[in-house]
Amino acid sequence: MALVVNDVARGAGTGYDHTVSRARLATALEASLALRLQNPFQRTVRQAMRAVVAARLMPPPRAEMAAWSTWWRGLPRVLRSDRAAALALFVGVGEGYPLEGGQRRMQAAAEWIAGPCDAAAELASRSLRVRDRLERIVGISPAIRSLRAAAWAAAFGDRLDRTLALGSMLQSTPVLILGETGSGKELIAQALCAAAPGAWSNRGGYAAGHADAVNLASLPDDLIFSALFGHRRGAYTGAGGDRAGVLEQCDGGAVFLDEVADLPLKAQVALLRSLQEGRVRPLGADVDVAAAPRVISATHRDLTAAVARGTFRIDLYYRLSSVVLQVPPLRERTEDLPLLAETILRAVEPELRPVILERFQGFLAGPGADYRWPGNVRELAAVLRTLALGLEPRLLDLADTRRPDLPLAIQDGDWTLDEVKRWYVRQVAELHPTRAAAARQLDIDRGTLRTLLKT
Amino acid sequence: MSETWHQFGTRVLSTRLAHSATPAVELLVAGAILGPAPMLDLIRIHHDHIDDRLDTLDDVLVPGLARITDDSGALLLRLLGRHADSARVDALQAQLTAGLQEFSILQAEEAEPEVFTALFEALVTSDGEAGHG
């Protein structure tokens, strides 16, 4: 990347005045075009992009359409007939505008392009929607910046001009989002759902792809089948009509399965089958129907522990976890607190915001100084609400019960007594130089210790 | 670049305020993003310009006003609220928050000074239109 930037920067000093050789200009423009199509949340890409814009090889965001027209006309003919160039143009003209404003500019740009450009305009619209969603994940910490870059890659791969070619592979690559409760898993899921292919028409604008969400923890077991796979009339008492499940409804789009660790074992088998075959059989139906959405799932639980315990199928775990995104807890990104607070405070009247912000600043300097935010961003919102009422926030410090050195499954109460016993025996054995010393600590004989370590 | 995002944000809002026809919008955003004390500093710096547009400003401003949580502060905020369209405050606050996020990232990446200048100019001249994509 550094080579590209330097090359671009050197060749670009003269901007559009064409005093550089045409070959040199073509190379620089091709490089700027390639940059436009890369992951916008990646540090190297951002830096290179700035260099390119600063060198006037590409108009900056929200530039006049005339500047984009000049840029487009300056591209060598061979590039202008390339779909990648059309894609770069649509992303460029739409960037920095609300959806409708960006669409209007894309419509205008579509007139400059010879040949069909619907696929490029659709992908450009989609990429701007996803970028908008990811930018709503507020934060400047390295952890959250890496997460945004990884989520973008999960949505589109490393270059937008290859995304359409990757289409079916991306669609069949599930994403698993892990993170504590309240940490923002749903925002990532919404961004990935916005990456579902939609439709673009240069008259009607952009229609988003089909996407829906199901919270599996909130549904009774017997309704989960119906919600996911659908049912036919009379399949069970109360099934008054045909109903398509969410997997069928979102065929070709995306579905978000929240709290996937709470999926009952029987439903896990059916979900695995549907993921493998791209089809489901609704309850009471004789034939399968097409149902191949991209599956985005999330959980705050330790799924590998659930696999070890036998409550989550290992084959489904592997199927769902092709891409794993880990959302950092708020205590690991406290530098994001001020920006997060401002964003949350936009829900109250403007004249109240300064007062609440002042109270929050006082809270952070006082009782909240070393707070670990066990409820993450959701808890931050609750604290701000309490402060808005002029009350003292009630801090739920789980330091005594939530310890980073203990497995999450223990803290969540997910293990059986036997599992806890086996884990603890291994811990103690590792902490002592001899088995005799470990046995003494555990108040058991060495033979029992050996037996426990083997299980 | 040793400027903090607080200083950068103050500079952006101060520059906007100097030419703003509706200074209550910028002041409320300053209060919501930077806190009440910087907001009061901006009022002091741009007192005459703001006073031309908020005719009752001097009625609620107590000399030496340092904090905004007292009665005078509440009165001042109500005055600003009356003169500001909340949709415009929301839009400008969203834009400034995104801009300050970008500023912090640029600092972490040790970007060139011209890039900070470009960001400053973009935030100073933006029309407060909401949304990104």
Coordinates of C-alpha atoms in Angstrom, one line a residue:
Chain A
M1 CA 0.0 0.0 0.0
A2 CA 2.8 2.4 0.9
L3 CA 4.2 2.0 -2.6
V4 CA 0.9 2.8 -4.2
V5 CA 0.5 5.9 -2.0
N6 CA 3.9 7.2 -2.8
D7 CA 3.5 6.6 -6.5
V8 CA 0.2 8.3 -6.5
A9 CA 1.4 11.2 -4.5
R10 CA 4.4 11.8 -6.8
G11 CA 2.5 11.4 -10.0
A12 CA -0.4 13.5 -8.7
G13 CA 1.3 16.7 -7.9
T14 CA -0.2 18.3 -11.0
G15 CA -3.7 17.1 -10.4
Y16 CA -5.9 17.3 -13.5
D17 CA -3.7 19.5 -15.6
H18 CA -2.4 16.6 -17.6
T19 CA 1.2 17.8 -17.6
V20 CA 2.2 14.3 -16.4
S21 CA 2.4 11.7 -19.1
R22 CA -0.9 10.0 -19.9
A23 CA 0.6 6.6 -18.9
R24 CA 1.6 8.0 -15.5
L25 CA -1.8 9.6 -15.0
A26 CA -3.6 6.4 -16.0
T27 CA -1.6 4.5 -13.4
A28 CA -2.4 7.0 -10.7
L29 CA -6.0 7.1 -11.6
E30 CA -6.2 3.3 -11.6
A31 CA -4.6 3.3 -8.1
S32 CA -7.1 5.9 -6.9
L33 CA -9.9 3.8 -8.3
A34 CA -8.6 0.7 -6.6
L35 CA -8.4 2.5 -3.3
R36 CA -12.0 3.7 -3.4
L37 CA -13.1 0.0 -3.5
Q38 CA -11.2 -1.2 -0.5
N39 CA -12.2 -1.5 3.2
P40 CA -12.8 2.1 4.2
F41 CA -12.3 1.3 7.9
Q42 CA -8.8 -0.1 7.4
R43 CA -6.1 2.3 8.6
T44 CA -3.9 1.8 5.6
V45 CA -6.7 2.4 3.2
R46 CA -7.9 5.5 5.0
Q47 CA -4.4 7.0 5.0
A48 CA -3.9 6.2 1.3
M49 CA -7.3 7.6 0.4
R50 CA -6.4 10.8 2.2
A51 CA -3.2 11.0 0.2
V52 CA -5.1 10.5 -3.0
V53 CA -7.7 13.1 -2.2
A54 CA -5.0 15.6 -1.0
A55 CA -3.2 15.0 -4.3
R56 CA -6.4 16.0 -6.2
L57 CA -6.5 12.7 -7.9
M58 CA -10.0 12.1 -6.6
P59 CA -12.7 14.6 -5.5
P60 CA -13.2 14.7 -1.7
P61 CA -16.5 13.5 -0.1
R62 CA -19.4 15.8 -0.9
A63 CA -17.6 17.3 -3.9
E64 CA -19.6 19.0 -6.6
M65 CA -20.8 16.7 -9.4
A66 CA -18.7 18.7 -11.8
A67 CA -15.6 17.6 -10.0
W68 CA -16.7 13.9 -10.3
S69 CA -17.5 14.5 -14.0
T70 CA -13.9 15.7 -14.6
W71 CA -12.5 12.8 -12.7
W72 CA -14.6 10.4 -14.7
R73 CA -13.7 11.9 -18.0
G74 CA -10.0 11.8 -17.0
L75 CA -10.1 8.0 -16.6
P76 CA -8.6 6.1 -19.5
R77 CA -11.3 4.6 -21.8
V78 CA -10.4 1.1 -20.8
L79 CA -11.1 1.9 -17.2
R80 CA -14.3 3.7 -17.9
S81 CA -15.8 0.6 -19.5
D82 CA -14.8 -1.4 -16.4
R83 CA -17.6 -2.1 -13.8
A84 CA -15.1 -1.3 -11.0
A85 CA -14.8 2.2 -12.3
A86 CA -18.6 2.6 -12.3
L87 CA -18.7 1.3 -8.8
A88 CA -16.0 3.7 -7.6
L89 CA -17.9 6.6 -9.2
F90 CA -21.2 5.7 -7.5
V91 CA -19.6 5.2 -4.1
G92 CA -17.8 8.5 -4.5
V93 CA -20.8 10.6 -5.6
G94 CA -23.0 9.1 -2.9
E95 CA -20.6 9.2 0.0
G96 CA -21.4 11.7 2.7
Y97 CA -25.0 12.2 1.8
P98 CA -28.3 10.9 3.3
L99 CA -29.6 7.9 1.3
E100 CA -32.0 9.9 -0.9
G101 CA -29.5 12.6 -1.6
G102 CA -26.9 10.1 -2.5
Q103 CA -29.4 8.3 -4.8
R104 CA -30.1 11.5 -6.7
R105 CA -26.4 12.0 -7.3
M106 CA -26.0 8.4 -8.4
Q107 CA -28.9 8.8 -10.9
A108 CA -27.1 11.8 -12.4
A109 CA -23.8 9.9 -12.6
A110 CA -25.5 6.9 -14.2
E111 CA -26.1 9.1 -17.3
W112 CA -22.4 9.4 -17.9
I113 CA -21.9 5.7 -18.0
A114 CA -22.3 3.8 -21.2
G115 CA -23.9 0.4 -20.8
P116 CA -25.8 -1.2 -17.9
C117 CA -24.8 -0.1 -14.4
D118 CA -27.6 -1.4 -12.2
A119 CA -25.4 -4.0 -10.4
A120 CA -22.7 -1.4 -9.7
A121 CA -25.2 1.2 -8.4
E122 CA -27.0 -1.4 -6.3
L123 CA -23.7 -2.5 -4.6
A124 CA -22.6 1.1 -4.2
S125 CA -25.9 2.0 -2.5
R126 CA -25.6 -1.1 -0.3
S127 CA -22.1 -0.3 0.7
L128 CA -23.0 3.2 1.7
R129 CA -25.9 1.9 3.8
V130 CA -23.5 -0.5 5.6
R131 CA -20.9 2.2 6.1
D132 CA -23.6 4.5 7.6
R133 CA -24.6 1.7 10.0
L134 CA -21.0 0.9 11.0
E135 CA -20.3 4.6 11.6
R136 CA -23.2 4.5 14.1
I137 CA -21.1 2.2 16.2
V138 CA -19.5 5.0 18.2
G139 CA -16.0 4.8 19.3
I140 CA -12.4 5.7 18.7
S141 CA -10.7 2.9 20.6
P142 CA -8.5 0.5 18.6
A143 CA -10.8 -2.4 19.6
I144 CA -13.9 -0.8 18.1
R145 CA -12.0 0.4 15.0
S146 CA -10.8 -3.1 14.3
L147 CA -14.3 -4.4 14.8
R148 CA -15.7 -1.9 12.3
A149 CA -13.0 -3.0 9.8
A150 CA -13.7 -6.7 10.4
A151 CA -17.5 -6.2 10.0
W152 CA -17.0 -4.4 6.7
A153 CA -14.8 -7.3 5.5
A154 CA -17.5 -9.8 6.6
A155 CA -20.1 -7.8 4.6
F156 CA -18.1 -7.2 1.4
G157 CA -14.7 -8.9 1.5
D158 CA -11.6 -7.0 0.8
R159 CA -12.6 -5.2 -2.4
L160 CA -16.0 -4.1 -3.5
D161 CA -15.4 -4.9 -7.2
R162 CA -14.9 -8.6 -6.2
T163 CA -18.0 -8.6 -4.0
L164 CA -20.4 -9.3 -6.8
A165 CA -18.3 -12.2 -8.0
L166 CA -18.1 -13.5 -4.4
G167 CA -21.9 -13.3 -4.2
S168 CA -23.0 -16.8 -3.4
M169 CA -19.9 -17.5 -1.3
L170 CA -20.6 -14.4 0.9
Q171 CA -24.3 -15.4 1.1
S172 CA -23.4 -18.8 2.4
T173 CA -20.8 -17.6 4.9
P174 CA -22.5 -17.1 8.3
V175 CA -21.2 -14.6 10.8
L176 CA -21.2 -15.2 14.6
I177 CA -21.1 -12.1 16.8
L178 CA -19.9 -12.7 20.4
G179 CA -19.9 -10.2 23.2
E180 CA -21.3 -9.4 26.6
T181 CA -24.8 -8.3 27.1
G182 CA -25.4 -4.7 26.1
S183 CA -22.1 -4.4 24.2
G184 CA -23.7 -3.6 20.9
K185 CA -23.9 -6.9 19.1
E186 CA -27.2 -5.9 17.5
L187 CA -25.7 -2.8 15.8
I188 CA -23.1 -5.1 14.1
A189 CA -25.9 -7.4 13.1
Q190 CA -28.0 -4.6 11.7
A191 CA -25.0 -3.4 9.6
L192 CA -24.5 -7.0 8.2
C193 CA -28.2 -7.3 7.5
A194 CA -28.0 -4.0 5.5
A195 CA -25.4 -5.7 3.3
A196 CA -28.1 -8.1 2.0
P197 CA -28.5 -7.6 -1.8
G198 CA -31.2 -5.2 -2.7
A199 CA -32.4 -3.7 -6.0
W200 CA -31.6 -0.4 -7.7
S201 CA -33.4 1.3 -10.4
N202 CA -32.3 4.6 -11.8
R203 CA -35.9 5.8 -11.6
G204 CA -37.2 4.3 -8.4
G205 CA -34.1 4.5 -6.2
Y206 CA -32.9 1.7 -3.9
A207 CA -34.9 -1.1 -2.4
A208 CA -33.1 -2.8 0.5
G209 CA -32.6 -6.6 0.5
H210 CA -34.9 -8.7 2.7
A211 CA -33.6 -9.0 6.3
D212 CA -35.3 -9.9 9.6
A213 CA -34.3 -10.7 13.2
V214 CA -35.5 -13.3 15.7
N215 CA -34.7 -13.3 19.4
L216 CA -34.5 -17.0 20.2
A217 CA -34.3 -16.4 24.0
S218 CA -37.7 -14.6 24.0
L219 CA -39.6 -17.4 22.2
P220 CA -41.1 -20.5 23.9
D221 CA -39.5 -23.7 22.5
D222 CA -42.6 -24.8 20.6
L223 CA -42.9 -21.5 18.8
I224 CA -39.2 -21.4 17.7
F225 CA -39.8 -24.0 15.0
S226 CA -42.7 -22.1 13.6
A227 CA -40.8 -18.8 13.7
L228 CA -37.8 -20.2 11.9
F229 CA -39.2 -22.7 9.5
G230 CA -42.9 -21.7 9.2
H231 CA -46.0 -23.9 9.3
R232 CA -48.9 -25.0 7.2
R233 CA -52.5 -24.5 8.2
G234 CA -53.6 -27.2 10.8
A235 CA -50.0 -28.3 11.5
Y236 CA -50.8 -27.9 15.2
T237 CA -53.6 -26.6 17.4
G238 CA -53.9 -22.9 16.7
A239 CA -52.1 -22.9 13.3
G240 CA -55.0 -21.2 11.6
G241 CA -53.2 -20.5 8.3
D242 CA -50.0 -20.9 6.4
R243 CA -47.1 -19.0 7.7
A244 CA -43.6 -18.7 6.1
G245 CA -40.8 -18.9 8.6
V246 CA -38.2 -16.2 8.8
L247 CA -35.6 -18.3 6.9
E248 CA -38.0 -18.6 4.0
Q249 CA -39.0 -14.9 4.1
C250 CA -35.4 -13.8 4.0
D251 CA -34.3 -16.2 1.2
G252 CA -31.5 -14.5 -0.7
G253 CA -31.3 -11.8 2.1
A254 CA -30.1 -12.0 5.7
V255 CA -31.5 -13.2 9.0
F256 CA -30.3 -12.3 12.4
L257 CA -30.6 -15.0 15.1
D258 CA -30.1 -13.3 18.4
E259 CA -29.2 -15.4 21.5
V260 CA -28.5 -18.4 19.3
A261 CA -27.1 -20.3 22.3
D262 CA -30.7 -20.6 23.5
L263 CA -31.8 -22.6 20.5
P264 CA -33.2 -26.0 21.6
L265 CA -31.3 -29.0 20.4
K266 CA -34.1 -30.2 18.1
A267 CA -34.3 -26.9 16.4
Q268 CA -30.4 -26.9 16.1
V269 CA -30.7 -30.1 14.0
A270 CA -33.3 -28.5 11.7
L271 CA -31.3 -25.3 11.4
L272 CA -28.1 -27.1 10.5
R273 CA -30.0 -29.0 7.8
S274 CA -31.5 -25.8 6.4
L275 CA -28.0 -24.1 6.3
Q276 CA -26.5 -27.0 4.5
E277 CA -29.3 -27.5 1.9
G278 CA -30.6 -23.9 1.6
R279 CA -34.1 -25.3 2.1
V280 CA -36.6 -25.7 4.9
R281 CA -39.7 -27.8 5.4
P282 CA -42.4 -25.9 7.2
L283 CA -44.3 -27.8 10.0
G284 CA -47.1 -29.8 8.4
A285 CA -45.7 -29.3 4.8
D286 CA -45.0 -32.2 2.4
V287 CA -42.2 -30.5 0.4
D288 CA -39.3 -28.2 1.1
V289 CA -39.1 -24.6 0.2
A290 CA -36.1 -22.5 -0.7
A291 CA -34.7 -20.7 2.3
A292 CA -31.1 -19.5 1.9
P293 CA -30.6 -16.3 3.8
R294 CA -27.2 -15.3 5.1
V295 CA -27.3 -16.2 8.8
I296 CA -26.0 -13.7 11.3
S297 CA -26.1 -15.0 14.8
A298 CA -25.1 -13.6 18.2
T299 CA -24.8 -14.7 21.8
H300 CA -23.4 -13.4 25.1
R301 CA -22.8 -16.9 26.2
D302 CA -19.6 -19.0 25.9
L303 CA -20.7 -21.2 23.0
T304 CA -17.6 -23.5 23.2
A305 CA -18.6 -24.3 26.8
A306 CA -22.1 -25.0 25.6
V307 CA -20.6 -27.4 23.0
A308 CA -18.5 -29.1 25.7
R309 CA -21.6 -29.4 27.9
G310 CA -23.6 -30.9 25.1
T311 CA -26.3 -28.2 24.9
F312 CA -25.0 -26.9 21.6
R313 CA -24.2 -29.0 18.6
I314 CA -20.6 -28.8 17.5
D315 CA -21.5 -29.2 13.8
L316 CA -23.8 -26.2 14.1
Y317 CA -21.2 -24.2 16.0
Y318 CA -18.7 -24.8 13.1
R319 CA -21.4 -24.0 10.5
L320 CA -22.3 -20.7 12.2
S321 CA -18.8 -19.5 13.1
S322 CA -17.3 -19.2 9.6
V323 CA -16.6 -15.6 10.6
V324 CA -16.5 -14.6 14.3
L325 CA -16.7 -11.0 15.4
Q326 CA -15.9 -10.2 19.0
V327 CA -17.5 -7.0 20.4
P328 CA -15.3 -5.6 23.2
P329 CA -16.9 -4.8 26.5
L330 CA -17.2 -1.1 27.5
R331 CA -14.6 -1.5 30.4
E332 CA -12.0 -2.3 27.7
R333 CA -12.8 0.9 25.8
T334 CA -13.5 3.6 28.4
E335 CA -12.0 6.2 26.0
D336 CA -15.2 5.9 24.1
L337 CA -17.4 7.0 27.0
P338 CA -17.6 10.7 26.1
L339 CA -18.6 10.1 22.5
L340 CA -21.1 7.4 23.5
A341 CA -22.7 9.7 26.1
E342 CA -23.2 12.4 23.5
T343 CA -24.8 10.0 21.1
I344 CA -27.2 8.7 23.8
L345 CA -28.0 12.2 25.0
R346 CA -29.4 13.1 21.6
A347 CA -32.6 11.4 22.8
V348 CA -33.3 14.3 25.2
E349 CA -34.2 17.9 24.5
P350 CA -31.3 20.0 23.4
E351 CA -31.5 22.4 26.3
L352 CA -31.2 19.5 28.8
R353 CA -28.1 18.0 27.2
P354 CA -25.5 20.3 28.7
V355 CA -26.8 19.8 32.2
I356 CA -26.8 16.0 31.9
L357 CA -23.4 16.0 30.3
E358 CA -22.0 18.1 33.2
R359 CA -23.5 15.6 35.7
F360 CA -22.0 12.7 33.8
Q361 CA -18.6 14.4 33.7
G362 CA -18.9 14.8 37.5
F363 CA -20.0 11.1 37.8
L364 CA -16.9 10.0 35.8
A365 CA -14.6 12.1 38.0
G366 CA -16.2 10.7 41.2
P367 CA -18.1 7.4 41.9
G368 CA -17.8 6.2 38.3
A369 CA -14.1 6.7 38.0
D370 CA -13.1 3.0 38.0
Y371 CA -16.4 1.5 37.3
R372 CA -16.3 -1.7 35.2
W373 CA -19.7 -1.2 33.4
P374 CA -20.9 -4.8 33.6
G375 CA -24.0 -3.9 31.6
N376 CA -21.9 -2.1 28.9
V377 CA -23.5 0.5 26.7
R378 CA -27.0 -0.4 27.8
E379 CA -26.0 0.3 31.4
L380 CA -24.4 3.6 30.3
A381 CA -27.7 4.7 28.8
A382 CA -29.4 3.8 32.1
V383 CA -26.9 5.8 34.1
L384 CA -27.4 8.8 31.9
R385 CA -31.2 8.5 32.4
T386 CA -30.7 8.4 36.1
L387 CA -28.5 11.4 36.0
A388 CA -31.0 13.2 33.9
L389 CA -33.6 12.7 36.7
G390 CA -31.1 14.2 39.2
L391 CA -30.7 10.9 41.0
E392 CA -27.5 9.1 42.0
P393 CA -26.9 6.1 39.7
R394 CA -27.0 2.7 41.4
L395 CA -23.8 1.0 40.5
L396 CA -24.0 -2.7 40.0
D397 CA -20.4 -3.6 40.6
L398 CA -20.1 -7.3 39.9
A399 CA -16.3 -7.2 40.7
D400 CA -16.9 -9.8 43.3
T401 CA -18.9 -12.2 41.2
R402 CA -17.6 -11.3 37.7
R403 CA -13.9 -12.1 37.5
P404 CA -12.0 -12.1 34.3
D405 CA -9.9 -15.0 35.5
L406 CA -13.0 -17.2 35.8
P407 CA -14.7 -18.8 32.7
L408 CA -17.7 -16.9 31.6
A409 CA -19.8 -20.1 31.8
I410 CA -19.2 -20.3 35.6
Q411 CA -20.1 -16.7 36.0
D412 CA -23.3 -17.2 33.9
G413 CA -24.1 -20.3 36.0
D414 CA -24.0 -22.4 32.8
W415 CA -21.9 -25.3 34.1
T416 CA -23.0 -28.3 36.1
L417 CA -21.4 -29.0 39.5
D418 CA -19.3 -31.8 37.9
E419 CA -18.0 -29.5 35.2
V420 CA -17.0 -26.9 37.8
K421 CA -15.4 -29.6 39.9
R422 CA -13.3 -30.9 37.0
W423 CA -12.2 -27.4 36.0
Y424 CA -11.3 -26.4 39.6
V425 CA -9.3 -29.6 40.2
R426 CA -7.3 -28.9 37.0
Q427 CA -6.7 -25.3 38.1
V428 CA -5.4 -26.3 41.5
A429 CA -3.2 -29.1 40.0
E430 CA -1.6 -26.5 37.7
L431 CA -1.0 -24.1 40.5
H432 CA 0.9 -26.5 42.7
P433 CA 4.3 -27.9 42.0
T434 CA 3.4 -31.5 42.9
R435 CA 0.2 -33.5 42.8
A436 CA 0.7 -34.2 46.5
A437 CA 0.5 -30.5 47.3
A438 CA -2.6 -30.1 45.1
A439 CA -4.3 -33.0 46.8
R440 CA -3.5 -31.5 50.2
Q441 CA -5.0 -28.2 49.1
L442 CA -8.2 -30.0 47.8
D443 CA -8.3 -32.1 50.9
I444 CA -8.5 -35.3 48.9
D445 CA -6.0 -38.2 48.5
R446 CA -3.7 -38.5 45.5
G447 CA -5.6 -41.4 44.0
T448 CA -8.8 -39.4 43.9
L449 CA -6.9 -36.4 42.4
R450 CA -5.5 -38.7 39.6
T451 CA -9.0 -40.0 38.9
L452 CA -10.5 -36.6 38.7
L453 CA -7.8 -35.3 36.4
K454 CA -8.5 -38.2 34.0
T455 CA -12.2 -37.4 33.7
Chain B
M1 CA -0.7 17.6 16.6
S2 CA -1.1 18.1 20.4
E3 CA -4.5 19.7 20.3
T4 CA -7.1 17.7 22.2
W5 CA -10.5 16.9 20.7
H6 CA -12.0 19.3 23.2
Q7 CA -9.9 22.1 21.9
F8 CA -10.5 21.1 18.3
G9 CA -14.3 21.0 18.9
T10 CA -14.2 24.4 20.6
R11 CA -12.3 25.9 17.7
V12 CA -14.8 24.5 15.2
L13 CA -17.8 25.7 17.1
S14 CA -16.2 29.1 17.8
T15 CA -15.5 29.6 14.1
R16 CA -19.0 28.6 13.2
L17 CA -20.5 30.8 15.9
A18 CA -18.7 33.9 14.5
H19 CA -20.8 33.7 11.3
S20 CA -23.9 31.9 12.6
A21 CA -27.4 33.4 12.0
T22 CA -28.7 31.0 14.7
P23 CA -26.1 30.9 17.4
A24 CA -28.4 29.1 19.8
V25 CA -27.8 25.9 17.7
E26 CA -24.0 26.1 17.9
L27 CA -24.2 26.9 21.6
L28 CA -26.5 24.0 22.5
V29 CA -24.3 21.7 20.6
A30 CA -21.2 23.1 22.4
G31 CA -23.0 22.4 25.7
A32 CA -23.9 18.9 24.7
I33 CA -20.5 17.9 23.3
L34 CA -18.0 19.9 25.3
G35 CA -19.9 20.7 28.4
P36 CA -21.5 23.8 29.9
A37 CA -18.2 25.5 30.8
P38 CA -16.9 25.7 27.2
M39 CA -20.3 26.8 26.2
L40 CA -20.2 29.8 28.5
D41 CA -16.7 30.5 27.3
L42 CA -18.0 30.7 23.8
I43 CA -20.8 33.0 24.9
R44 CA -18.2 35.4 26.5
I45 CA -16.0 35.3 23.3
H46 CA -18.9 35.9 20.9
H47 CA -21.1 38.0 23.3
D48 CA -21.8 40.9 20.9
H49 CA -22.6 38.7 17.9
I50 CA -24.9 36.4 20.0
D51 CA -26.5 39.4 21.7
D52 CA -27.5 40.8 18.3
R53 CA -29.5 37.6 17.6
L54 CA -30.7 36.6 21.1
D55 CA -32.2 39.9 22.3
T56 CA -32.8 38.7 25.9
L57 CA -29.4 37.2 26.4
D58 CA -28.2 40.0 28.8
D59 CA -31.3 39.5 30.9
V60 CA -30.3 36.0 31.8
L61 CA -26.6 36.3 31.8
V62 CA -25.3 37.1 35.3
P63 CA -21.8 38.6 35.3
G64 CA -19.3 36.1 36.5
L65 CA -21.6 33.2 35.7
A66 CA -19.4 30.1 36.1
R67 CA -21.7 27.2 36.2
I68 CA -24.8 26.4 34.4
T69 CA -26.6 24.2 36.9
D70 CA -27.9 27.2 38.9
D71 CA -31.1 29.1 38.2
S72 CA -29.4 31.5 35.8
G73 CA -27.9 28.6 33.8
A74 CA -31.3 26.9 33.5
L75 CA -32.8 30.2 32.3
L76 CA -30.1 30.6 29.7
L77 CA -30.6 27.0 28.4
R78 CA -34.3 27.6 28.1
L79 CA -33.6 30.8 26.2
L80 CA -31.3 28.9 23.8
G81 CA -33.8 26.1 23.5
R82 CA -36.5 28.6 22.4
H83 CA -34.2 30.0 19.7
A84 CA -33.0 26.7 18.3
D85 CA -34.7 24.2 16.0
S86 CA -34.0 20.9 17.7
A87 CA -33.7 19.1 14.4
R88 CA -30.9 21.4 13.4
V89 CA -29.2 20.9 16.8
D90 CA -29.5 17.1 16.4
A91 CA -28.1 17.2 12.9
L92 CA -25.1 19.5 13.8
Q93 CA -24.5 17.4 17.0
A94 CA -24.4 14.2 14.9
Q95 CA -22.0 15.8 12.4
L96 CA -19.7 17.2 15.1
T97 CA -19.7 13.9 17.0
A98 CA -18.7 12.0 13.8
G99 CA -16.1 14.7 13.1
L100 CA -14.6 14.5 16.6
Q101 CA -14.5 10.7 16.2
E102 CA -12.7 11.2 13.0
F103 CA -10.3 13.7 14.7
S104 CA -9.4 11.2 17.4
I105 CA -8.8 8.5 14.8
L106 CA -6.6 10.8 12.8
Q107 CA -4.6 11.6 15.9
A108 CA -4.1 8.0 16.6
E109 CA -2.9 7.5 13.0
E110 CA -0.6 10.5 13.2
A111 CA -2.1 12.0 10.1
E112 CA -0.6 14.9 8.3
P113 CA -1.5 18.5 9.4
E114 CA -3.3 19.2 6.1
V115 CA -5.7 16.4 6.8
F116 CA -6.7 18.0 10.1
T117 CA -7.1 21.3 8.3
A118 CA -9.4 19.6 5.8
L119 CA -11.5 18.1 8.5
F120 CA -11.7 21.5 10.3
E121 CA -12.9 23.2 7.1
A122 CA -15.4 20.5 6.4
L123 CA -16.9 20.8 9.9
V124 CA -16.9 24.6 9.8
T125 CA -18.6 24.8 6.4
S126 CA -21.0 21.9 6.7
D127 CA -24.6 22.8 6.4
G128 CA -25.7 20.5 9.2
E129 CA -27.4 18.0 6.9
A130 CA -28.0 14.8 8.8
G131 CA -26.8 11.3 7.8
H132 CA -23.9 9.9 5.9
G133 CA -25.1 7.4 3.4

